[in-house]
GROMACS .gro file of C-alpha atoms in nm:
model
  399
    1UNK     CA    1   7.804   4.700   9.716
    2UNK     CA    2   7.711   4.379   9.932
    3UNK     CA    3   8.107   4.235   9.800
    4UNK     CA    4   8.270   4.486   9.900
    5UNK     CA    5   8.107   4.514  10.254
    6UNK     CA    6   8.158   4.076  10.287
    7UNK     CA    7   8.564   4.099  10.268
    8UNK     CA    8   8.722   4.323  10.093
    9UNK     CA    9   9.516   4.104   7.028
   10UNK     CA   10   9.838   4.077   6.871
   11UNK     CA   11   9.988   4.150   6.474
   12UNK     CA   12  10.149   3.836   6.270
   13UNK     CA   13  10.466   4.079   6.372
   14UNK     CA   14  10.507   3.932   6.744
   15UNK     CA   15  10.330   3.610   6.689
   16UNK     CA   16  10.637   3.488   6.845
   17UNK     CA   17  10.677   3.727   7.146
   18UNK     CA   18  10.327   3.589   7.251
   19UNK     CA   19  10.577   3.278   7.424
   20UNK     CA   20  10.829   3.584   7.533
   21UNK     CA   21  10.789   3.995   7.582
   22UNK     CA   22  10.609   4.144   7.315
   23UNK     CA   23  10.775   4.326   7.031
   24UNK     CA   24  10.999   4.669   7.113
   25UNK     CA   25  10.824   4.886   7.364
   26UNK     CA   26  10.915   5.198   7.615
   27UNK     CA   27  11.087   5.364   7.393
   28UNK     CA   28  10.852   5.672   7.379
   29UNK     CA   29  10.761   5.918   7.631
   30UNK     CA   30  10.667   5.832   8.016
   31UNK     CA   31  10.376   5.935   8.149
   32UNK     CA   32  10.321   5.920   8.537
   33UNK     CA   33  10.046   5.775   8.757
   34UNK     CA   34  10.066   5.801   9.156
   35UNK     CA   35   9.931   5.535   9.352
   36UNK     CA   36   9.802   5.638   9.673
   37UNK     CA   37   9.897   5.954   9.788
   38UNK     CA   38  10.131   6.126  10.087
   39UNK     CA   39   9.925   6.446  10.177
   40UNK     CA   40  10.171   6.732  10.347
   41UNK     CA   41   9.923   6.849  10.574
   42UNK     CA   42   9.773   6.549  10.743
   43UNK     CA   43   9.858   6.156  10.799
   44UNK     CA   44   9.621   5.996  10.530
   45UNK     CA   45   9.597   5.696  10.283
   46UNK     CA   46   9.421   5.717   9.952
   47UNK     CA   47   9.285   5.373   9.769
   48UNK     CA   48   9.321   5.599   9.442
   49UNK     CA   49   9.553   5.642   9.095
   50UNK     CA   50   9.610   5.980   9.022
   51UNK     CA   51   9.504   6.054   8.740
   52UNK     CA   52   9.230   5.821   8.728
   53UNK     CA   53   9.278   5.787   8.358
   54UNK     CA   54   9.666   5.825   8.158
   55UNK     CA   55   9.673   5.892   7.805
   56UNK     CA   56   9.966   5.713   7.576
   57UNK     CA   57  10.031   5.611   7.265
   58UNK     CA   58  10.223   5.287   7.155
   59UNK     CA   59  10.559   5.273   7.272
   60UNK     CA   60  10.521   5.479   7.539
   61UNK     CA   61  10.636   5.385   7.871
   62UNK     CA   62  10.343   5.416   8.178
   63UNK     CA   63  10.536   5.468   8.534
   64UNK     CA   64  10.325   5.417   8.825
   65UNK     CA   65  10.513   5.568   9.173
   66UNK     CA   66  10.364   5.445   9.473
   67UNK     CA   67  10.386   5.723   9.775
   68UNK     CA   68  10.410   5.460  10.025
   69UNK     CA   69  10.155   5.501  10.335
   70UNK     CA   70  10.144   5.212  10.478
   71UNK     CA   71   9.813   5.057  10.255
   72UNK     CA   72  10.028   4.797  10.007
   73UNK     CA   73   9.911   4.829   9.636
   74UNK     CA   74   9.939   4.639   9.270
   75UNK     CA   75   9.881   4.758   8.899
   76UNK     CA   76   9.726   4.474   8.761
   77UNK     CA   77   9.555   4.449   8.403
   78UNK     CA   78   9.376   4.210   8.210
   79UNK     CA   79   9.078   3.995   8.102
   80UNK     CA   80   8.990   3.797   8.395
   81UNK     CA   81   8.961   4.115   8.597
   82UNK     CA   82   8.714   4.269   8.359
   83UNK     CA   83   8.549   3.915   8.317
   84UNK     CA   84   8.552   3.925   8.748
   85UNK     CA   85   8.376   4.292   8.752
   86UNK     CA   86   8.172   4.134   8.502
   87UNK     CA   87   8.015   3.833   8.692
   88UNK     CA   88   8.013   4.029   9.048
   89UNK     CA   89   7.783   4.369   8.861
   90UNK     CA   90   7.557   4.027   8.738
   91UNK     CA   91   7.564   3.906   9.113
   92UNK     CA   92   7.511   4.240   9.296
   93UNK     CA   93   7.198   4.277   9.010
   94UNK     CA   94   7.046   3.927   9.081
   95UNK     CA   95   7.092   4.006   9.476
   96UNK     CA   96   6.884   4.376   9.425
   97UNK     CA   97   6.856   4.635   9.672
   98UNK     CA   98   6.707   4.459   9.979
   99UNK     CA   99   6.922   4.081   9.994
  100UNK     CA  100   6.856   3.910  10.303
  101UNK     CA  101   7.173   3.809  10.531
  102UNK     CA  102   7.126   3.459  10.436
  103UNK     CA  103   7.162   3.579  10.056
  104UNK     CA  104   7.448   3.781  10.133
  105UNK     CA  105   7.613   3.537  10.304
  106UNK     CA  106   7.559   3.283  10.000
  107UNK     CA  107   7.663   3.566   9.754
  108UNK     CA  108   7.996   3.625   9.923
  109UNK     CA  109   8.053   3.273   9.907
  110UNK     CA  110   8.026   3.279   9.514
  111UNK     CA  111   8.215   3.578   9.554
  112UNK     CA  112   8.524   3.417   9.698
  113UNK     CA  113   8.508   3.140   9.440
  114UNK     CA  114   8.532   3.342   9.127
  115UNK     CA  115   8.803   3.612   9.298
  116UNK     CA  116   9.008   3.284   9.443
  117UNK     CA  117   9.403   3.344   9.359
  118UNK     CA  118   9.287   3.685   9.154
  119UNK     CA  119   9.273   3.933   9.439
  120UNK     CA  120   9.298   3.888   9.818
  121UNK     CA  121   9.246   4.084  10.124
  122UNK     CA  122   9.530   4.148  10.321
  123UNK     CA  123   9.407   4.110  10.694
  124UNK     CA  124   9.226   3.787  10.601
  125UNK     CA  125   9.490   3.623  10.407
  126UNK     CA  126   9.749   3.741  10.552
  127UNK     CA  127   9.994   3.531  10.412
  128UNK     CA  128  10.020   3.719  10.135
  129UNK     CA  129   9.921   3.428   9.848
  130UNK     CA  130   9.981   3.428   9.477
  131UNK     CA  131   9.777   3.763   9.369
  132UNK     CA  132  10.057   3.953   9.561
  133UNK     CA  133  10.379   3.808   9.320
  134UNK     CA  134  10.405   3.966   8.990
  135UNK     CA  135  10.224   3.770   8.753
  136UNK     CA  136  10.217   3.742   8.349
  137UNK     CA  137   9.926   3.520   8.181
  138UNK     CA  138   9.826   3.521   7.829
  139UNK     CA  139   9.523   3.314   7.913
  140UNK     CA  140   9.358   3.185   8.223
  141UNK     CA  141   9.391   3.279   8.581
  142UNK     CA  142   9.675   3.285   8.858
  143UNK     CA  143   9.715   2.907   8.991
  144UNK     CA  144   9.455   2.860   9.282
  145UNK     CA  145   9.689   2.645   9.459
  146UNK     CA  146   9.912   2.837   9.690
  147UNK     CA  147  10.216   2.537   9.642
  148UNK     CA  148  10.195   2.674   9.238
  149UNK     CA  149  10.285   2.990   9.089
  150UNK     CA  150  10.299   3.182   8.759
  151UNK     CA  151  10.572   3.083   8.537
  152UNK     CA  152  10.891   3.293   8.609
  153UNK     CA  153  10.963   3.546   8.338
  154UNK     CA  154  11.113   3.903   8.254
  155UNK     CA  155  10.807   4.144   8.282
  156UNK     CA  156  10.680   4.174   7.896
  157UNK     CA  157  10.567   4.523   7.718
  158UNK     CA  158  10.213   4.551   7.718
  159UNK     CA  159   9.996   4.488   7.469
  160UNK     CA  160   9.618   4.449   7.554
  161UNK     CA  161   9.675   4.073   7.497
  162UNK     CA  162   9.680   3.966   7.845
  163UNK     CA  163   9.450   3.761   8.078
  164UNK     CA  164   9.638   3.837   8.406
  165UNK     CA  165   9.960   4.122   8.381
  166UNK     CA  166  10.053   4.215   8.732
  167UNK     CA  167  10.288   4.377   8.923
  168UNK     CA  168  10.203   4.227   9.245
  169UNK     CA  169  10.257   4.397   9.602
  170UNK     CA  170  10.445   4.717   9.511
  171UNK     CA  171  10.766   4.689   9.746
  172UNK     CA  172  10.812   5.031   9.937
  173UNK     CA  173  11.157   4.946   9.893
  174UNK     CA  174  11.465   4.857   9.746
  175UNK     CA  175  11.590   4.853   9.406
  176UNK     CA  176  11.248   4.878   9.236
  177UNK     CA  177  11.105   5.018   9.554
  178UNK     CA  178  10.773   5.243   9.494
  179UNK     CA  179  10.786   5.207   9.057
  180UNK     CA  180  10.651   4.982   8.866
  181UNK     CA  181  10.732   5.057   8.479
  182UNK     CA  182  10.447   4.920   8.207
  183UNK     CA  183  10.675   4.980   7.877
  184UNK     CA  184  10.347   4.949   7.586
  185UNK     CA  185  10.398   4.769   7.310
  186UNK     CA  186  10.477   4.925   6.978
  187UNK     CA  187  10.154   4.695   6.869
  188UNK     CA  188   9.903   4.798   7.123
  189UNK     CA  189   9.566   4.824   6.944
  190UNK     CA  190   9.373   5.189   7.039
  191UNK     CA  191   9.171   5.158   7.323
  192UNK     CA  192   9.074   5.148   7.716
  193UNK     CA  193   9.201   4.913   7.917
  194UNK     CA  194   9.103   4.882   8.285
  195UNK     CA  195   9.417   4.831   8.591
  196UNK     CA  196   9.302   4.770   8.973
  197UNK     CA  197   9.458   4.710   9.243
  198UNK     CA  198   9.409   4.313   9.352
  199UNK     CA  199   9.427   4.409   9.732
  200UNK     CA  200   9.179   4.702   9.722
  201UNK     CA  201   8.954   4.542   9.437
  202UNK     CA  202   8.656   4.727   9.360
  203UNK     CA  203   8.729   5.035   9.517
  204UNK     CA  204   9.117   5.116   9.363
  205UNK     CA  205   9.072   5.129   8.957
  206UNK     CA  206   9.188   5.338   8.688
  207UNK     CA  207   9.185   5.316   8.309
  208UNK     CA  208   9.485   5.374   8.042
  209UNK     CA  209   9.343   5.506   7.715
  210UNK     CA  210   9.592   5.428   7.422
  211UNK     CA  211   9.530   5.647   7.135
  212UNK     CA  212   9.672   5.642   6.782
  213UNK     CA  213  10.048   5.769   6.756
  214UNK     CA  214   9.920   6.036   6.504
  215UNK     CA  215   9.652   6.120   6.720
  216UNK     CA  216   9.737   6.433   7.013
  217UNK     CA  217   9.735   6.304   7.442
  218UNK     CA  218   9.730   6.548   7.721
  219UNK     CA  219  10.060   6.680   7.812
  220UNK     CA  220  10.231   6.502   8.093
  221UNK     CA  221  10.156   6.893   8.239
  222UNK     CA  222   9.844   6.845   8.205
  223UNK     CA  223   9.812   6.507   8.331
  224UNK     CA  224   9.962   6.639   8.613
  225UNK     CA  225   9.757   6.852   8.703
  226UNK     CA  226   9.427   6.650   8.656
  227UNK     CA  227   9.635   6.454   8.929
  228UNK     CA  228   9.645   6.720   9.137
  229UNK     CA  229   9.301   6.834   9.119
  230UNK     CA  230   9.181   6.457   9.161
  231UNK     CA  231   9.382   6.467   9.440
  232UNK     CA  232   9.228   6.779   9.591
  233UNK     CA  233   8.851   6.644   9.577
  234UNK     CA  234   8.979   6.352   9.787
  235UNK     CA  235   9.168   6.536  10.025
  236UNK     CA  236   8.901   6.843  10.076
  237UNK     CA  237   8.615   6.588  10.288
  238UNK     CA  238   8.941   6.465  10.507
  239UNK     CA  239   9.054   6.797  10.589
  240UNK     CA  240   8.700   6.886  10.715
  241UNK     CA  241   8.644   6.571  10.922
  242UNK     CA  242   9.003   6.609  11.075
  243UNK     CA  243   8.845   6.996  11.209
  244UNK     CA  244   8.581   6.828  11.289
  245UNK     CA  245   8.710   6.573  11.504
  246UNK     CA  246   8.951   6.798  11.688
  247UNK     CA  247   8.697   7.023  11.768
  248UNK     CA  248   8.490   6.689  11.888
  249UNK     CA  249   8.243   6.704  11.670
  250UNK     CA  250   8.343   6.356  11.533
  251UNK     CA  251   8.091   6.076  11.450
  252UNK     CA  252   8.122   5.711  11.373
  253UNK     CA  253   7.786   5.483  11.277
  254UNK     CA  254   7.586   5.794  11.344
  255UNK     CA  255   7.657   5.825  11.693
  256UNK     CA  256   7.924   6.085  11.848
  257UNK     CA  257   8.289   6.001  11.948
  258UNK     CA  258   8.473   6.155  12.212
  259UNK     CA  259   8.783   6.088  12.365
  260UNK     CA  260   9.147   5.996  12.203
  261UNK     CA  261   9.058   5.883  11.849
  262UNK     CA  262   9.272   5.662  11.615
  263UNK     CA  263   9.203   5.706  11.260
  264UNK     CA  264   8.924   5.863  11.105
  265UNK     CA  265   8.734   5.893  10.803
  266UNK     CA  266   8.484   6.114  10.600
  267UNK     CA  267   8.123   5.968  10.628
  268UNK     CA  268   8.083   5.661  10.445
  269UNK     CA  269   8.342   5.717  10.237
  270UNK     CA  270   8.626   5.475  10.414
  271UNK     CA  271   8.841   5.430  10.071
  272UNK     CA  272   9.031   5.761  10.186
  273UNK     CA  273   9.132   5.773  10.514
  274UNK     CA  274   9.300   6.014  10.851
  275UNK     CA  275   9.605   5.857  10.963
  276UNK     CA  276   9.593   6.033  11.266
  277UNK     CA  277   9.566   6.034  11.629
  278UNK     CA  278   9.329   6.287  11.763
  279UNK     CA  279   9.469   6.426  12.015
  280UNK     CA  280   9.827   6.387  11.914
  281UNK     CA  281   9.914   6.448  12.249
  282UNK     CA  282   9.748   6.280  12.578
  283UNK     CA  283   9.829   6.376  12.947
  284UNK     CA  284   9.709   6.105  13.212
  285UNK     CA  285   9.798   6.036  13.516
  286UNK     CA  286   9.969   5.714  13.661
  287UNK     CA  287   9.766   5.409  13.580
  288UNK     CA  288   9.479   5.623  13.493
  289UNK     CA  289   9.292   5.414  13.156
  290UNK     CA  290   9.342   5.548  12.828
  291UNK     CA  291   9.100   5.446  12.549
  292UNK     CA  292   9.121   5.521  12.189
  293UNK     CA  293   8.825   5.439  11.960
  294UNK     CA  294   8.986   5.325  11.707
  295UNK     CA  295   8.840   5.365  11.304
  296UNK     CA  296   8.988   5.189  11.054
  297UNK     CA  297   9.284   4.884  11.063
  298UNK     CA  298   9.538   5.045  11.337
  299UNK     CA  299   9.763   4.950  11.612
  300UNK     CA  300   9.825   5.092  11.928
  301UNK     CA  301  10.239   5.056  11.974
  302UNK     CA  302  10.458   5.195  12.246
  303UNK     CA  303  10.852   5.165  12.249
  304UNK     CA  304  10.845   5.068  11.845
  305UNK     CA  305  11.115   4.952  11.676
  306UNK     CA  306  11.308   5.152  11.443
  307UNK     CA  307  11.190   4.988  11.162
  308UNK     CA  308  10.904   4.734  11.142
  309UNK     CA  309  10.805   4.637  10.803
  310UNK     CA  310  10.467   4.524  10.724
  311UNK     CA  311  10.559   4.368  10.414
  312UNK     CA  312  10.900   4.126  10.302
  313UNK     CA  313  10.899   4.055   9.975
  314UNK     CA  314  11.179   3.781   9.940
  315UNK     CA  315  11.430   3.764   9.630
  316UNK     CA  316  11.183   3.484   9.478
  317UNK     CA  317  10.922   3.719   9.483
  318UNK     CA  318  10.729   3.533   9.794
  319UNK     CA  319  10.544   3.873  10.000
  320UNK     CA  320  10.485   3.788  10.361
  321UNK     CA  321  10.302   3.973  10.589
  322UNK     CA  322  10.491   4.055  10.947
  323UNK     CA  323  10.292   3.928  11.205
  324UNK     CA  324  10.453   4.152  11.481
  325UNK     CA  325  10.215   4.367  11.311
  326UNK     CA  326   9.879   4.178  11.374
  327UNK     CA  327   9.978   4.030  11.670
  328UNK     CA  328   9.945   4.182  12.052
  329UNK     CA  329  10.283   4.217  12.224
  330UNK     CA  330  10.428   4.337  12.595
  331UNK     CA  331  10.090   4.148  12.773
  332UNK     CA  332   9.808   4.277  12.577
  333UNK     CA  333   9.577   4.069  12.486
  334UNK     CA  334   9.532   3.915  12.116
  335UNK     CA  335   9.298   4.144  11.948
  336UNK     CA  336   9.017   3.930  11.782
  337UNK     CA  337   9.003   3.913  11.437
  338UNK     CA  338   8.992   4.145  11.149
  339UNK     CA  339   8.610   4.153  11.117
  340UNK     CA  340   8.419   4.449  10.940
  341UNK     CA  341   8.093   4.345  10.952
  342UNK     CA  342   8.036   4.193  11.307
  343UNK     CA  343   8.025   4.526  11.513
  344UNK     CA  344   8.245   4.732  11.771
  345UNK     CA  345   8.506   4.503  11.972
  346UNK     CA  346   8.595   4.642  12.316
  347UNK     CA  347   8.934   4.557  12.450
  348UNK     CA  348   9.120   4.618  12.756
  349UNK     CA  349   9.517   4.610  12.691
  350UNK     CA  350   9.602   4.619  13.102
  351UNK     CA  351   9.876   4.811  13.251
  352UNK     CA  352  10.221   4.846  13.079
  353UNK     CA  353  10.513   4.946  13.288
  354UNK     CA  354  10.698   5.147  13.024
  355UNK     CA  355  10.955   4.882  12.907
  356UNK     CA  356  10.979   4.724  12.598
  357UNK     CA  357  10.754   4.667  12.312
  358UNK     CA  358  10.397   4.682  12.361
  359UNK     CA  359  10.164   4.670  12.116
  360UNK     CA  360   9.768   4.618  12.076
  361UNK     CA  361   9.809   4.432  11.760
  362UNK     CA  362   9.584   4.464  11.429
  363UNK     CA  363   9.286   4.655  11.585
  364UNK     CA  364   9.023   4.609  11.289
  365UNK     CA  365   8.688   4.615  11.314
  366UNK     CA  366   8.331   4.804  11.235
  367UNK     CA  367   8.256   5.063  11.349
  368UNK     CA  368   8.544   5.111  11.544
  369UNK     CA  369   8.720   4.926  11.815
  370UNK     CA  370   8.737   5.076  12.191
  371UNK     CA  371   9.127   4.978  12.281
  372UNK     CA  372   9.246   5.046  12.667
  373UNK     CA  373   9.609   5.084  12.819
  374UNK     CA  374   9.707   5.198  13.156
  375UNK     CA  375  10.050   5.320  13.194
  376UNK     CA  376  10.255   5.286  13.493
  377UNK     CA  377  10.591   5.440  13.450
  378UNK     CA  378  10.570   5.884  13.475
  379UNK     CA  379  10.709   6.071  13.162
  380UNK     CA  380  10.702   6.096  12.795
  381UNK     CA  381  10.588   5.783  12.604
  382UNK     CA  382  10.583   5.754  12.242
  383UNK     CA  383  10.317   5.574  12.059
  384UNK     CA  384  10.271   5.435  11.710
  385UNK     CA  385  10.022   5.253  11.430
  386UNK     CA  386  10.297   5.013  11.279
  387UNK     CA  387  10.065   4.980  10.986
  388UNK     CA  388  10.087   5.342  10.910
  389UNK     CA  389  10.428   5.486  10.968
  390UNK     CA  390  10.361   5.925  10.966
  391UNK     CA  391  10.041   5.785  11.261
  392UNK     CA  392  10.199   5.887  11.588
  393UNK     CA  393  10.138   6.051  11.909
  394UNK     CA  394  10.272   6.118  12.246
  395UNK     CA  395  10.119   6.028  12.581
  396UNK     CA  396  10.261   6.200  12.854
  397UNK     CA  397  10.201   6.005  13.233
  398UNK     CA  398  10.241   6.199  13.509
  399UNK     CA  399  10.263   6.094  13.880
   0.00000   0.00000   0.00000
């Protein structure tokens, strides 16, 4: 969709939780959802829940575990999401098939309007802004002004009577690090209600389906394994283009790649990703260029620090994004950008002499990016993405 291509009730019982947390939740049965997904034979990311639908009943307790990858994530319900798919499916029909780049452009502007402070692209706004804090609304939207916030308060059960009910960013660590816990209300009517994730909007969606307590739910076996099989049918077109592209047969915008290759996808399909370098291993000679094409939102990182967070999230709930991620370091040049939709960037990182950090920075655009490093120091040098931590390689420089 054009969008997507521009970026990225209650019972008289608990009138009075309506102010608070609903009335007693949780106290039923948990039932799991993974968000995103750690695949044990390849580097990959997955904008995906698995299942893509959860069965509960009231009371019960929905637990979504985040396998980090790298790719940050929310579980966020509510009206003004549904209201928001609403109005862009009435956009994307009034636009039709054939929209000329002026009407694009115009669209995407309308676009950002209605989405403003309800999701937000993480390479563009960086800074992380309200859509990324956990947020509770009965009615309206998130504040659009980044000096506000959403009241402070305890996390309520869920009941289906929320506007806005978000985790926001999903910290990979600490105490609540990779869970977020959505106790349902005792209350909750029967029905579907939709959950997204705010960063990957439009692609990253599931639904929860609350059914009667009297009323039977798959097994959490057998939610399980729809999981699993869900899983599969995402992972099966990544395990053929990673054959493919080691045996370099890979392809990008039609067109072959050869040479190193840093991240890779599946066709079209760019929601599931390779977090991989292809080859793994590189052998060049002193000074002797080495160019990756890079596919996807990667860096290029030699001598990386133990531990480089992408993410901080700070005890008021503030999430900032590091910049010694997006930024170049060690003498290479600031990569432009994130830009999907301007074409291939070309960029020569120059010579480093094997000391100290060096990094390309955020490498991000479409089709790819063609990065560049010479190396000038003989032996082993490890290199990194520092957006996605199981990415790395070796590049070995001999004299």
């Amino acid at each position: 969709m054009w969008y997507l291509q521009y970026m990225r009730r209650v019972s008289m019982a608990c009138v009075l939780a309506i102010l608070t947390a609903a009335c007693s939740s949780g106290a039923g049965p948990e039932h799991v959802v993974r968000v995103d997904y750690q695949h044990d034979e390849f580097a990959s990311h997955y904008w995906r829940y698995f299942p893509s639908t959860v069965y509960a009943h009231p009371g019960d307790t929905v637990v979504f575990k985040q396998e980090w990858t790298g790719e940050p994530h929310t579980v966020t319900f509510g009206a003004r999401l549904d209201e928001l798919a609403e109005q862009v499916a009435a956009l994307d029909s009034r636009l039709g098939d054939s929209p000329t780049p002026e009407q694009e452009e115009e669209a995407g502007r309308e676009y950002e309007s209605l989405s403003e402070g309800i999701v937000f692209d993480p390479y563009i706004d960086a800074d992380a802004p309200l859509a990324a804090k956990p947020c509770y609304l009965r009615s309206g939207r998130p504040p659009r002004d980044r000096d506000e916030s959403c009241p402070v308060r305890e996390q309520p059960s869920f009941d289906g009577g929320y506007s806005y009910y978000s985790s926001g960013f999903i910290p990979p660590s600490g105490p609540s690090g990779n869970t977020y816990r959505v106790p349902l209300a005792d209350t909750i009517r029967s029905g579907t209600y939709n959950f997204h994730c705010v960063i990957h909007y439009g692609y990253m969606q599931g639904r929860l389906v609350v059914k009667p307590s009297g009323e039977s739910i798959p097994s959490a076996g057998e939610m399980d394994r729809q999981a699993l099989e869900e899983i599969a049918s995402a992972a099966s077109p990544l395990r053929k283009a990673l054959t493919e592209v080691r045996a370099g047969r890979g392809q990008t915008d039609g067109k072959p790649v050869s040479g190193p290759i840093a991240g890779y996808h599946s066709g079209g399909e760019f929601t599931v990703a390779l977090d991989e370098f292809v080859p793994k291993r590189i052998t060049a000679r002193v000074g002797e260029p080495v160019t990756w094409t890079v596919i996807g939102a990667h860096t290029i990182s030699f001598d990386v620090p133990r531990f480089v967070p992408v993410y901080t999230v700070a005890d008021n709930g503030t999430v900032e994004r590091n910049p010694v991620v997006d930024r170049a370091a060690g003498g290479s040049p600031d990569p432009p950008p994130a830009d999907f939709s301007s074409g291939p960037s070309v960029i020569d990182g120059g010579t480093w002499d094997g000391s100290g950090f060096f990094s390309s920075g955020l490498l991000a655009s479409e089709p790819y990016t063609k990065y560049t490093v010479r190396v000038s120091d003989p032996g082993e040098h490890f290199f990194a993405c520092l957006v996605h931590p199981a990415m790395v390689g070796t590049l070995v420089v001999r004299d």
